[in-house]
Coordinates of C-alpha atoms and ligand atoms in Angstrom, one line a residue:
X206 CA 0.3 75.3 101.5
X207 CA 2.6 75.5 98.5
X208 CA 3.5 78.9 100.0
X209 CA 3.4 77.9 103.9
X210 CA 5.9 75.0 102.4
X211 CA 8.8 77.2 101.0
X212 CA 8.7 79.4 103.3
X213 CA 9.5 76.1 105.8
X214 CA 11.8 74.8 103.7
X215 CA 13.7 78.4 103.6
X216 CA 13.2 78.8 107.4
X217 CA 14.6 75.3 108.0
X218 CA 17.6 75.5 105.1
X219 CA 18.5 79.6 106.6
X220 CA 18.4 78.8 110.3
X221 CA 20.8 75.6 109.5
X222 CA 23.2 78.0 107.2
X223 CA 23.4 80.6 110.1
X224 CA 23.8 77.6 112.9
X225 CA 27.0 76.4 110.6
X226 CA 28.5 79.6 110.7
X227 CA 28.4 80.8 114.0
X228 CA 29.7 77.0 114.6
X229 CA 32.8 77.9 111.9
X230 CA 32.8 81.4 113.1
X231 CA 33.4 79.6 116.5
X232 CA 36.4 77.4 115.7
X233 CA 40.1 78.8 116.6
X234 CA 41.3 80.9 113.3
X235 CA 43.6 79.4 110.8
X236 CA 45.2 79.3 107.4
X237 CA 42.3 77.7 104.6
X238 CA 43.0 75.0 102.2
X239 CA 42.0 73.0 99.5
X240 CA 38.7 71.2 98.4
X241 CA 39.1 67.7 99.8
X242 CA 43.5 67.9 100.8
X243 CA 42.9 70.6 103.2
X244 CA 46.1 72.4 103.8
X245 CA 48.3 68.9 103.3
X246 CA 50.4 69.9 100.3
X247 CA 51.4 73.0 102.0
X248 CA 53.2 71.3 104.9
X249 CA 56.8 70.3 104.2
X250 CA 56.7 66.3 104.4
X251 CA 60.1 66.2 105.8
X252 CA 60.3 69.0 108.6
X253 CA 56.3 69.2 108.9
X254 CA 56.8 71.0 112.6
X255 CA 58.6 73.1 110.9
X256 CA 55.3 74.6 108.4
X257 CA 52.8 74.1 111.7
X258 CA 55.5 76.4 114.1
X259 CA 56.0 79.2 111.0
X260 CA 51.6 79.0 111.1
X261 CA 51.8 80.0 114.7
X262 CA 53.6 83.1 113.5
X263 CA 50.8 84.4 112.2
X264 CA 47.6 83.0 113.3
X265 CA 48.6 82.3 117.7
X266 CA 49.2 79.6 120.1
X267 CA 46.1 77.8 119.3
X268 CA 44.8 77.9 115.9
X269 CA 43.1 75.0 113.2
X270 CA 43.3 73.6 110.1
X271 CA 42.3 70.6 107.4
X272 CA 44.8 68.0 106.8
X273 CA 42.7 66.1 104.6
X274 CA 39.6 64.3 106.5
X275 CA 40.3 65.9 109.8
X276 CA 40.5 68.8 111.2
X277 CA 43.7 69.9 113.5
X278 CA 43.7 71.8 116.6
X279 CA 47.2 73.3 116.6
X280 CA 48.8 74.7 120.3
X281 CA 51.8 76.2 120.8
X282 CA 51.7 76.9 124.5
X283 CA 52.6 75.0 127.3
X284 CA 49.9 76.0 129.3
X285 CA 47.3 75.6 126.8
X286 CA 48.9 71.8 126.5
X287 CA 48.7 71.7 130.3
X288 CA 45.0 72.8 130.5
X289 CA 43.8 71.4 127.5
X290 CA 45.5 67.9 128.3
X291 CA 43.9 67.7 131.8
X292 CA 40.6 67.5 130.0
X293 CA 38.6 64.9 129.8
X294 CA 37.0 65.7 126.5
X295 CA 40.4 65.9 124.8
X296 CA 42.0 62.0 126.2
X297 CA 41.1 60.8 123.2
X298 CA 43.4 59.6 120.5
X299 CA 43.0 61.1 116.9
X300 CA 41.6 59.4 114.5
X301 CA 43.8 58.4 112.3
X302 CA 44.2 55.5 109.1
X303 CA 47.7 54.1 111.1
X304 CA 46.6 54.3 115.0
X305 CA 43.0 53.5 114.5
X306 CA 42.8 51.4 111.4
X307 CA 45.8 49.1 112.2
X308 CA 45.9 49.4 115.8
X309 CA 42.1 49.1 116.1
X310 CA 42.4 51.0 119.1
X311 CA 44.2 48.2 121.0
X312 CA 46.8 48.2 123.3
X313 CA 47.4 51.9 125.2
X314 CA 48.9 54.3 123.1
X315 CA 46.1 54.1 120.6
X316 CA 43.8 53.1 123.4
X317 CA 40.7 55.4 124.4
X318 CA 37.7 55.1 126.6
X319 CA 37.3 52.1 129.9
X320 CA 40.0 50.1 128.3
X321 CA 42.7 52.7 128.1
X322 CA 41.7 54.5 131.3
X323 CA 41.7 50.4 132.7
X324 CA 44.9 49.5 131.4
X325 CA 46.9 52.6 131.8
X326 CA 46.2 52.3 135.7
X327 CA 47.5 48.3 135.6
X328 CA 50.8 50.0 133.4
X329 CA 51.2 53.1 135.6
X330 CA 50.9 51.2 139.3
X331 CA 52.9 47.9 137.7
X332 CA 56.4 50.4 137.0
X333 CA 55.9 51.8 140.4
X334 CA 56.4 48.3 141.9
X335 CA 58.8 47.6 139.2
X336 CA 60.8 50.1 140.9
X337 CA 60.0 53.6 138.2
X338 CA 58.9 55.8 141.1
X339 CA 61.8 58.1 143.5
X340 CA 61.6 56.7 146.8
X341 CA 60.2 52.5 145.9
X342 CA 61.8 50.2 147.6
X343 CA 62.8 48.1 144.3
X344 CA 64.4 51.0 142.9
X345 CA 67.9 49.3 143.5
X346 CA 66.5 46.2 141.9
X347 CA 66.0 48.0 139.0
X348 CA 69.0 50.4 138.8
X349 CA 71.0 46.5 139.5
X350 CA 69.1 45.6 136.0
X351 CA 69.7 48.8 134.6
X352 CA 73.6 48.3 135.5
X353 CA 73.7 45.2 133.8
X354 CA 72.8 45.8 130.6
X355 CA 75.3 49.0 130.8
X356 CA 77.9 46.3 131.3
X357 CA 77.2 44.6 128.0
X358 CA 77.5 48.0 126.2
X359 CA 81.1 48.0 127.5
X360 CA 82.5 45.1 127.4
X361 CA 81.5 45.1 123.7
X362 CA 83.6 48.6 123.3
X363 CA 86.5 47.7 124.8
X364 CA 86.4 44.5 122.5
X365 CA 86.5 46.4 119.5
X366 CA 89.7 49.0 120.6
X367 CA 90.2 51.2 117.9
X368 CA 87.5 51.2 115.7
X369 CA 84.7 53.3 114.3
X370 CA 81.5 52.7 116.1
X371 CA 77.8 52.3 115.7
X372 CA 77.8 53.7 119.3
X373 CA 73.6 54.3 119.2
X374 CA 73.3 51.0 117.5
X375 CA 75.5 49.2 120.1
X376 CA 73.2 50.8 123.0
X377 CA 69.7 49.9 121.8
X378 CA 70.3 46.6 121.3
X379 CA 71.8 46.2 124.7
X380 CA 69.1 49.1 126.2
X381 CA 66.3 46.9 124.3
X382 CA 67.6 43.7 126.6
X383 CA 66.9 45.9 129.6
X384 CA 63.2 47.4 128.3
X385 CA 62.9 43.7 127.1
X386 CA 63.5 41.9 130.7
X387 CA 60.6 44.6 132.0
X388 CA 58.4 44.1 129.4
X389 CA 58.8 40.6 128.6
X390 CA 61.3 38.8 131.4
X391 CA 63.1 37.4 128.7
X392 CA 66.6 38.5 127.3
X393 CA 68.2 38.0 123.8
X394 CA 71.3 35.8 123.9
X395 CA 74.0 38.5 122.3
X396 CA 74.2 38.8 118.5
X397 CA 70.6 37.5 118.3
X398 CA 69.4 37.3 114.8
X399 CA 66.0 37.3 116.0
X400 CA 66.8 40.0 118.0
X401 CA 68.2 42.0 115.4
X402 CA 65.6 40.9 113.3
X403 CA 62.8 42.3 115.7
X404 CA 64.6 45.4 115.7
X405 CA 64.8 46.4 111.8
X406 CA 61.1 45.6 111.9
X407 CA 60.5 47.9 114.7
X408 CA 62.9 51.0 113.2
X409 CA 61.8 50.4 109.4
X410 CA 58.4 50.4 110.7
X411 CA 58.9 54.0 112.6
X412 CA 60.3 54.9 109.3
X413 CA 57.6 53.7 107.2
X414 CA 55.0 55.3 109.4
X415 CA 56.6 58.9 109.1
X416 CA 56.6 58.6 105.3
X417 CA 53.0 57.3 104.6
X418 CA 52.1 60.3 106.5
X419 CA 49.4 61.3 104.6
X420 CA 47.4 58.1 104.6
X421 CA 46.4 59.0 107.7
X422 CA 44.5 61.5 106.8
X423 CA 43.5 60.8 103.1
X424 CA 42.9 56.7 103.7
X425 CA 41.9 56.6 100.5
X426 CA 45.3 57.4 99.1
X427 CA 46.0 53.6 99.6
X428 CA 43.7 52.4 97.0
X429 CA 45.7 54.8 94.5
X430 CA 49.1 54.9 95.3
X431 CA 51.1 51.7 94.9
X432 CA 53.8 52.6 97.3
X433 CA 51.7 53.5 100.3
X434 CA 49.8 50.5 99.2
X435 CA 53.1 48.5 99.8
X436 CA 54.3 50.5 102.6
X437 CA 50.9 49.8 104.3
X438 CA 51.8 45.9 103.1
X439 CA 55.2 46.0 105.2
X440 CA 53.3 47.0 108.0
X441 CA 50.6 44.8 108.6
X442 CA 53.1 42.3 108.1
X443 CA 55.6 43.2 110.5
X444 CA 52.7 43.4 112.7
X445 CA 51.7 40.0 112.1
X446 CA 54.9 39.0 112.7
X447 CA 55.9 40.5 116.0
X448 CA 53.1 39.0 117.2
X449 CA 54.5 35.8 116.6
X450 CA 57.0 36.2 118.3
X451 CA 54.8 38.0 121.4
X452 CA 52.7 34.6 121.0
X453 CA 55.8 32.7 121.6
X454 CA 57.1 34.4 124.6
X455 CA 53.6 34.9 126.3
X456 CA 53.1 31.2 126.4
X457 CA 56.1 30.2 127.2
X458 CA 56.1 32.8 130.5
X459 CA 52.2 31.1 131.0
X460 CA 53.8 27.6 131.1
X461 CA 56.8 28.9 133.8
X462 CA 54.1 30.8 135.9
X463 CA 52.2 27.7 135.8
X464 CA 49.1 29.3 134.1
X465 CA 46.1 28.1 132.0
X466 CA 44.7 30.0 128.7
X467 CA 41.6 31.3 130.3
X468 CA 38.8 30.4 128.3
X469 CA 36.5 33.6 126.4
X470 CA 40.8 35.2 126.3
X471 CA 42.0 33.8 123.0
X472 CA 43.3 35.4 120.5
X473 CA 42.5 33.3 116.6
X474 CA 45.5 34.6 115.3
X475 CA 47.8 33.3 118.1
X476 CA 46.8 30.1 118.0
X477 CA 46.7 29.6 114.8
X478 CA 50.9 31.0 114.4
X479 CA 51.7 28.6 117.2
X480 CA 50.1 25.6 115.3
X481 CA 51.9 26.6 112.1
X482 CA 55.7 24.8 113.4
X483 CA 54.6 21.9 115.6
X484 CA 58.2 21.3 116.6
X485 CA 57.7 24.7 118.6
X486 CA 59.8 26.8 115.9
X487 CA 58.8 30.3 114.0
X488 CA 59.3 31.2 110.6
X489 CA 60.6 34.7 111.2
X490 CA 59.8 36.6 108.2
X491 CA 60.9 40.3 107.3
X492 CA 59.5 42.2 104.4
X493 CA 61.0 44.9 103.4
X494 CA 60.3 47.9 100.7
X495 CA 63.7 48.8 100.5
X496 CA 65.3 45.1 100.4
X497 CA 64.4 41.8 99.7
X498 CA 62.4 39.3 101.6
X499 CA 64.9 37.3 104.2
X500 CA 63.3 34.4 106.7
X501 CA 65.2 32.6 109.1
X502 CA 63.9 30.1 112.1
X503 CA 63.8 31.3 115.6
X504 CA 63.9 28.4 118.7
X505 CA 61.7 30.2 121.4
X506 CA 63.4 28.2 124.1
X507 CA 66.8 30.4 123.2
X508 CA 65.3 33.7 124.8
X509 CA 66.7 33.7 128.5
X510 CA 63.7 34.6 131.2
X511 CA 64.6 36.8 133.7
X512 CA 64.1 36.7 137.3
X513 CA 62.4 40.1 138.1
X514 CA 59.0 40.8 137.7
X515 CA 58.0 42.0 134.3
X516 CA 54.7 43.1 132.7
X517 CA 53.3 40.2 130.6
X518 CA 53.8 38.4 134.0
X519 CA 51.4 41.0 136.1
X520 CA 48.8 40.7 133.2
X521 CA 48.7 37.4 133.0
X522 CA 47.7 36.8 136.5
X523 CA 45.9 40.4 136.3
X524 CA 44.0 37.3 133.5
X525 CA 43.4 34.8 135.7
X526 CA 42.2 37.1 138.4
X527 CA 39.5 38.5 136.0
X528 CA 38.5 35.5 133.7
X529 CA 38.0 33.5 137.1
X530 CA 36.3 36.0 139.1
X531 CA 33.9 36.8 136.3
X532 CA 35.2 40.3 136.1
X533 CA 33.3 42.4 133.4
X534 CA 36.9 44.0 132.6
X535 CA 38.0 40.6 131.9
X536 CA 36.4 41.9 128.5
X537 CA 40.5 44.0 128.9
X538 CA 42.7 41.6 129.4
X539 CA 42.0 38.8 126.5
X540 CA 45.0 37.9 124.7
X541 CA 44.2 39.9 121.8
X542 CA 44.8 42.8 123.8
X543 CA 48.0 41.6 125.6
X544 CA 49.6 41.3 122.0
X545 CA 48.9 45.1 121.0
X546 CA 50.0 46.6 124.7
X547 CA 53.5 44.3 124.5
X548 CA 54.3 46.2 121.3
X549 CA 53.4 48.9 122.3
X550 CA 55.1 49.0 125.7
X551 CA 58.3 48.2 123.3
X552 CA 58.2 50.9 120.6
X553 CA 57.4 53.5 122.7
X554 CA 60.1 52.6 125.7
X555 CA 62.8 51.8 123.2
X556 CA 63.1 54.0 120.3
X557 CA 62.3 57.7 122.5
X558 CA 65.1 56.2 124.9
X559 CA 67.4 55.2 122.3
X560 CA 66.7 58.1 120.3
X561 CA 67.0 60.7 122.7
X562 CA 70.3 59.2 123.3
X563 CA 71.2 59.0 120.2
X564 CA 70.6 62.8 120.2
X565 CA 72.8 63.4 123.2
X566 CA 76.0 61.5 122.4
X567 CA 75.9 63.3 118.9
X568 CA 75.6 66.3 121.0
X569 CA 78.1 65.6 123.7
X570 CA 81.0 64.3 120.9
X571 CA 80.3 68.5 119.0
X572 CA 80.5 69.7 122.1
X573 CA 83.8 68.0 124.0
X574 CA 84.1 70.7 126.7
X575 CA 80.6 69.8 128.0
X576 CA 81.7 66.1 128.2
X577 CA 84.9 67.2 129.7
X578 CA 82.4 68.8 132.7
X579 CA 79.6 66.1 133.1
X580 CA 82.8 63.4 133.3
X581 CA 84.4 66.1 136.3
X582 CA 81.4 65.7 137.8
X583 CA 80.6 61.9 137.4
X584 CA 84.0 61.1 138.6
X585 CA 83.1 63.5 141.7
X586 CA 79.8 62.5 142.8
X587 CA 80.8 58.6 142.1
X588 CA 84.6 57.8 142.5
X589 CA 83.8 54.2 142.7
X590 CA 81.3 52.7 140.2
X591 CA 77.9 52.6 142.7
X592 CA 74.5 52.9 141.5
X593 CA 74.1 56.1 140.3
X594 CA 71.2 58.6 141.5
X595 CA 70.6 61.1 138.4
X596 CA 69.2 63.7 141.8
X597 CA 72.9 64.0 142.1
X598 CA 74.3 64.1 138.8
X599 CA 72.4 67.7 137.8
X600 CA 74.6 68.5 135.0
X601 CA 74.7 65.2 133.0
X602 CA 70.8 65.7 133.6
X603 CA 70.8 69.1 132.4
X604 CA 72.5 68.5 129.1
X605 CA 70.2 65.2 128.3
X606 CA 67.1 67.9 129.2
X607 CA 68.8 70.3 126.9
X608 CA 69.2 67.8 123.8
X609 CA 65.2 67.2 124.5
X610 CA 64.7 70.7 124.2
X611 CA 66.8 71.6 121.5
X612 CA 66.0 68.6 119.5
X613 CA 62.4 66.9 120.3
X614 CA 62.3 63.6 119.3
X615 CA 58.3 63.5 119.3
X616 CA 58.8 67.4 117.3
X617 CA 54.8 67.7 116.7
X618 CA 53.7 65.9 119.8
X619 CA 51.9 63.4 120.5
X620 CA 48.4 64.2 119.3
X621 CA 45.0 63.8 121.5
X622 CA 42.1 63.4 120.3
X623 CA 38.6 65.3 121.0
X624 CA 36.1 62.9 122.2
X625 CA 32.8 65.6 122.4
X626 CA 32.4 68.9 121.5
X627 CA 34.1 70.6 123.6
X628 CA 35.7 74.2 124.0
X629 CA 38.8 76.0 124.8
X630 CA 38.3 79.6 125.7
X631 CA 35.7 80.3 123.3
X632 CA 37.3 78.9 120.6
X633 CA 34.7 75.8 119.6
X634 CA 37.0 72.4 119.3
X635 CA 34.3 69.7 117.6
X636 CA 34.4 66.0 118.7
X637 CA 36.7 63.9 115.9
X638 CA 39.9 66.7 116.5
X639 CA 42.7 66.0 116.4
X640 CA 44.7 67.9 118.7
X641 CA 48.6 68.9 117.8
X642 CA 51.1 70.1 121.1
X643 CA 53.6 71.4 119.1
X644 CA 57.0 70.8 120.9
X645 CA 59.0 72.0 118.8
X646 CA 57.1 75.5 118.7
X647 CA 57.1 75.2 122.0
X648 CA 60.9 74.0 122.9
X649 CA 62.1 76.3 120.1
X650 CA 60.6 79.5 121.6
X651 CA 63.2 82.5 121.7
X652 CA 60.7 84.5 124.0
X653 CA 61.4 81.8 126.2
X654 CA 64.1 80.6 125.5
X655 CA 67.3 82.7 124.7
X656 CA 69.3 81.7 121.6
X657 CA 66.4 78.5 121.3
X658 CA 69.4 76.8 118.3
X659 CA 72.5 76.9 120.7
X660 CA 73.3 73.9 122.5
X661 CA 73.2 75.3 126.3
X662 CA 73.3 72.3 129.3
X663 CA 73.1 74.8 131.8
X664 CA 70.5 76.2 131.0
X665 CA 68.1 73.7 133.1
X666 CA 71.1 74.4 136.2
X667 CA 69.5 77.3 138.9
X668 CA 72.2 79.7 140.3
X669 CA 72.5 76.9 143.1
X670 CA 73.7 73.8 140.5
X671 CA 70.4 72.4 140.9
X672 CA 68.4 71.0 138.2
X673 CA 66.0 73.0 137.2
X674 CA 62.5 72.2 135.1
X675 CA 60.9 75.4 133.7
X676 CA 57.0 74.3 132.6
X677 CA 57.8 75.3 128.9
X678 CA 59.5 71.9 129.2
X679 CA 57.2 69.2 127.7
X680 CA 58.9 66.2 125.9
X681 CA 56.8 63.6 128.3
X682 CA 53.8 66.5 127.4
X683 CA 52.1 66.9 130.3
X684 CA 47.9 66.0 132.0
X685 CA 46.2 62.7 131.5
X686 CA 47.9 60.4 128.9
X687 CA 51.2 62.2 129.9
X688 CA 53.9 59.5 129.5
X689 CA 53.9 56.9 132.3
X690 CA 57.5 55.8 131.4
X691 CA 59.5 59.1 131.6
X692 CA 60.7 58.4 135.4
X693 CA 62.5 55.0 133.6
X694 CA 63.8 56.5 130.7
X695 CA 65.6 58.5 132.7
X696 CA 66.7 56.1 135.0
X697 CA 67.8 54.1 132.0
X698 CA 69.9 57.3 129.8
X699 CA 71.6 58.4 133.6
X700 CA 72.7 55.1 135.0
X701 CA 73.6 54.5 131.1
X702 CA 75.8 57.4 130.2
X703 CA 77.2 58.1 133.8
X704 CA 79.0 54.6 133.4
X705 CA 80.4 55.2 129.7
X706 CA 81.5 58.3 130.1
X707 CA 83.5 57.4 133.5
X708 CA 85.2 54.7 130.9
X709 CA 85.6 56.3 127.7
X710 CA 85.8 59.3 125.9
X711 CA 83.9 59.6 122.5
X712 CA 84.1 61.6 119.5
X713 CA 83.1 61.7 116.2
X714 CA 84.6 59.1 114.0
X715 CA 82.3 59.6 110.9
X716 CA 82.4 63.5 109.7
X717 CA 80.7 66.3 111.2
X718 CA 76.8 66.2 110.0
X719 CA 75.8 69.8 108.0
X720 CA 73.2 71.7 109.7
X721 CA 70.8 70.0 107.0
X722 CA 71.8 66.8 108.7
X723 CA 71.5 68.1 112.1
X724 CA 68.2 68.9 111.7
X725 CA 66.9 65.4 111.3
X726 CA 64.6 62.9 109.6
X727 CA 61.2 62.4 110.5
X728 CA 59.3 59.4 110.7
X729 CA 57.8 58.5 114.1
X730 CA 60.6 60.0 116.2
X731 CA 62.8 62.8 114.3
X732 CA 65.9 60.5 114.3
X733 CA 69.9 62.2 114.0
X734 CA 72.0 61.6 111.0
X735 CA 73.6 58.1 111.1
X736 CA 77.7 59.1 112.6
X737 CA 80.3 56.5 113.8
X738 CA 81.8 57.7 117.2
X739 CA 85.8 56.5 118.4
X740 CA 85.6 55.4 122.0
X741 CA 88.7 56.1 124.2
X742 CA 89.7 54.7 127.5
X743 CA 89.6 57.3 130.0
Ligands
HEM818 C1 63.4 59.9 126.2 C2 62.0 58.6 126.5 C3 60.7 59.0 126.1 C4 59.7 59.8 125.9 C5 61.1 61.1 125.3 C6 58.3 59.9 125.8 C7 57.4 60.7 125.4 C8 56.1 60.4 124.9 C9 54.8 61.2 124.5 C10 55.0 62.0 124.3 C11 54.4 60.6 125.3 C12 52.8 61.2 124.7 C13 51.9 61.8 125.6 C14 50.3 61.6 125.7 O1 49.3 61.8 124.8 O2 50.2 63.3 126.2 C15 54.2 59.3 125.5 C16 53.3 58.2 126.4 C17 53.7 57.0 126.0 N1 54.9 56.4 126.9 FE1 56.3 57.4 126.3 N2 58.2 58.8 126.5 C18 59.9 58.2 126.6 C19 59.8 57.1 127.0 C20 59.3 56.4 127.3 C21 59.1 54.4 128.3 C22 61.2 54.2 128.4 C23 58.1 53.7 128.0 C24 57.7 52.4 129.0 C25 58.8 51.4 128.9 C26 56.9 54.6 127.9 C27 55.7 54.5 127.6 C28 54.9 55.0 127.1 C29 53.4 54.9 126.7 C30 52.5 53.0 127.5 C31 52.5 55.9 127.0 C32 51.3 56.0 126.2 C33 50.5 56.8 127.3 C34 48.7 56.9 127.5 O3 48.6 56.7 126.1 O4 48.2 57.3 127.9 N3 57.7 56.0 127.0 N4 55.6 59.3 125.5

């Protein structure tokens, strides 16, 4: 009996070890790491995309490595990214602490499964109906909204003659109001304190999320590192603060539409936030890791409501419909989800577009001859100040594409999560693996792009002068979760730059950034060095 038992245990253990070795053998190749932390200590904290790109030169277009508690698979070939991200198995999000832990799978960026599919369908169709598709009837209306935001910037520039301007900051403020109209249905008044506060929370949040990178992979770090604990505190409080602002916008927009909050849609913190200050004012506190906390009171009635369609109204109307009809998917339309969705749309839409434009302005100031050529194109196609169509300005669009290639604003890409055990070719990808589409490696591959470190907008032009879209160019990624705001961002960038360049010539007021500064600063996005500009009227 004893012998039989020993034999059975040995057999089961042997089988288990054999199975594990087989599984391990089928994983993609990759570097060894240390126990617990994996390869994390060897990744350049400030330029992780460079370390990962260098590894792809050793291990190939697909490799795997342990990053703390997470197994990551890195893809550095556009075709592999396309094939992988078109599969349902890879449509999840990586189980990172900051995304899963802080967002709880709410919103759209961190959502998965039924919630994600439902919200993505809604967002895509709403964006289209607002004019964000090439042949939409409402496109003209959207162009006009964008134009009005741009005039605000131009007026501000004209007012500040001869001064060195923080142009990216000015652009973000005005662009932000266009995005605010589309998402919330409100604009902030010019120079509004609460708008600055809201932007600062967003900017510091984006920066801190990058800095806190390691906590994503080793969540226990927050219990031992006071600095990481403080970062998380700032992020959590910042989130609560912005939710206060959303709560007041939701309340006001609901009243404007004459809607009641459906029973079952309540979000407890929302109710409490609005009860805090009976006169309806909001206490806006700015928690910071780098400066003392500040506070001010905000009267939501100062927000300027807009006429056009917005995501918030569409959500509220859909919410009413689903709750009234007893649709089981009403579950996806609760106020809690709405708060996270608004935050996602604002963050995804504004930060990405303004960082892209900030890099673009910098390259335009560094390459004045390209700036002149682009201006010539704008003035020849649109001699009068008309609504602009990006397809008629190929050189301008080529320069924007080249900016997005040479400085991928999300250089490691936005990772996906593997929702079930799956295979890529012969490699086994385990459930919960993080799949990284390494944009930097793809956009800087010398086998695809000649002299990849050189800024050459014309690489995006065909011989007949039309705009080329090489398949290796994936700033918005590809597949099931591809950015739904790509067309909006093109419309915003083109609408803004074409009007700015027709009126102003820009040049650097700060000293030329060093090669090191031109590498950018990694947060959620790769930010350019902060520089100022002179604008000279044409
Ligand atoms: C230059 C500007 C932009 C860039 C480079 C960019 C890039 C990206 C990337 C790389 C992703 C991840 C896609 C994936 O997971 O496979 C993404 C997702 C997303 N983007 Fe953008 N984006 C930009 C502008 C916008 C704008 C203007 C909006 C809308 C207002 C927007 C809304 C979103 C949303 C909602 C998602 C999440 C999609 C999902 O998880 O299903 N983005 N974006």
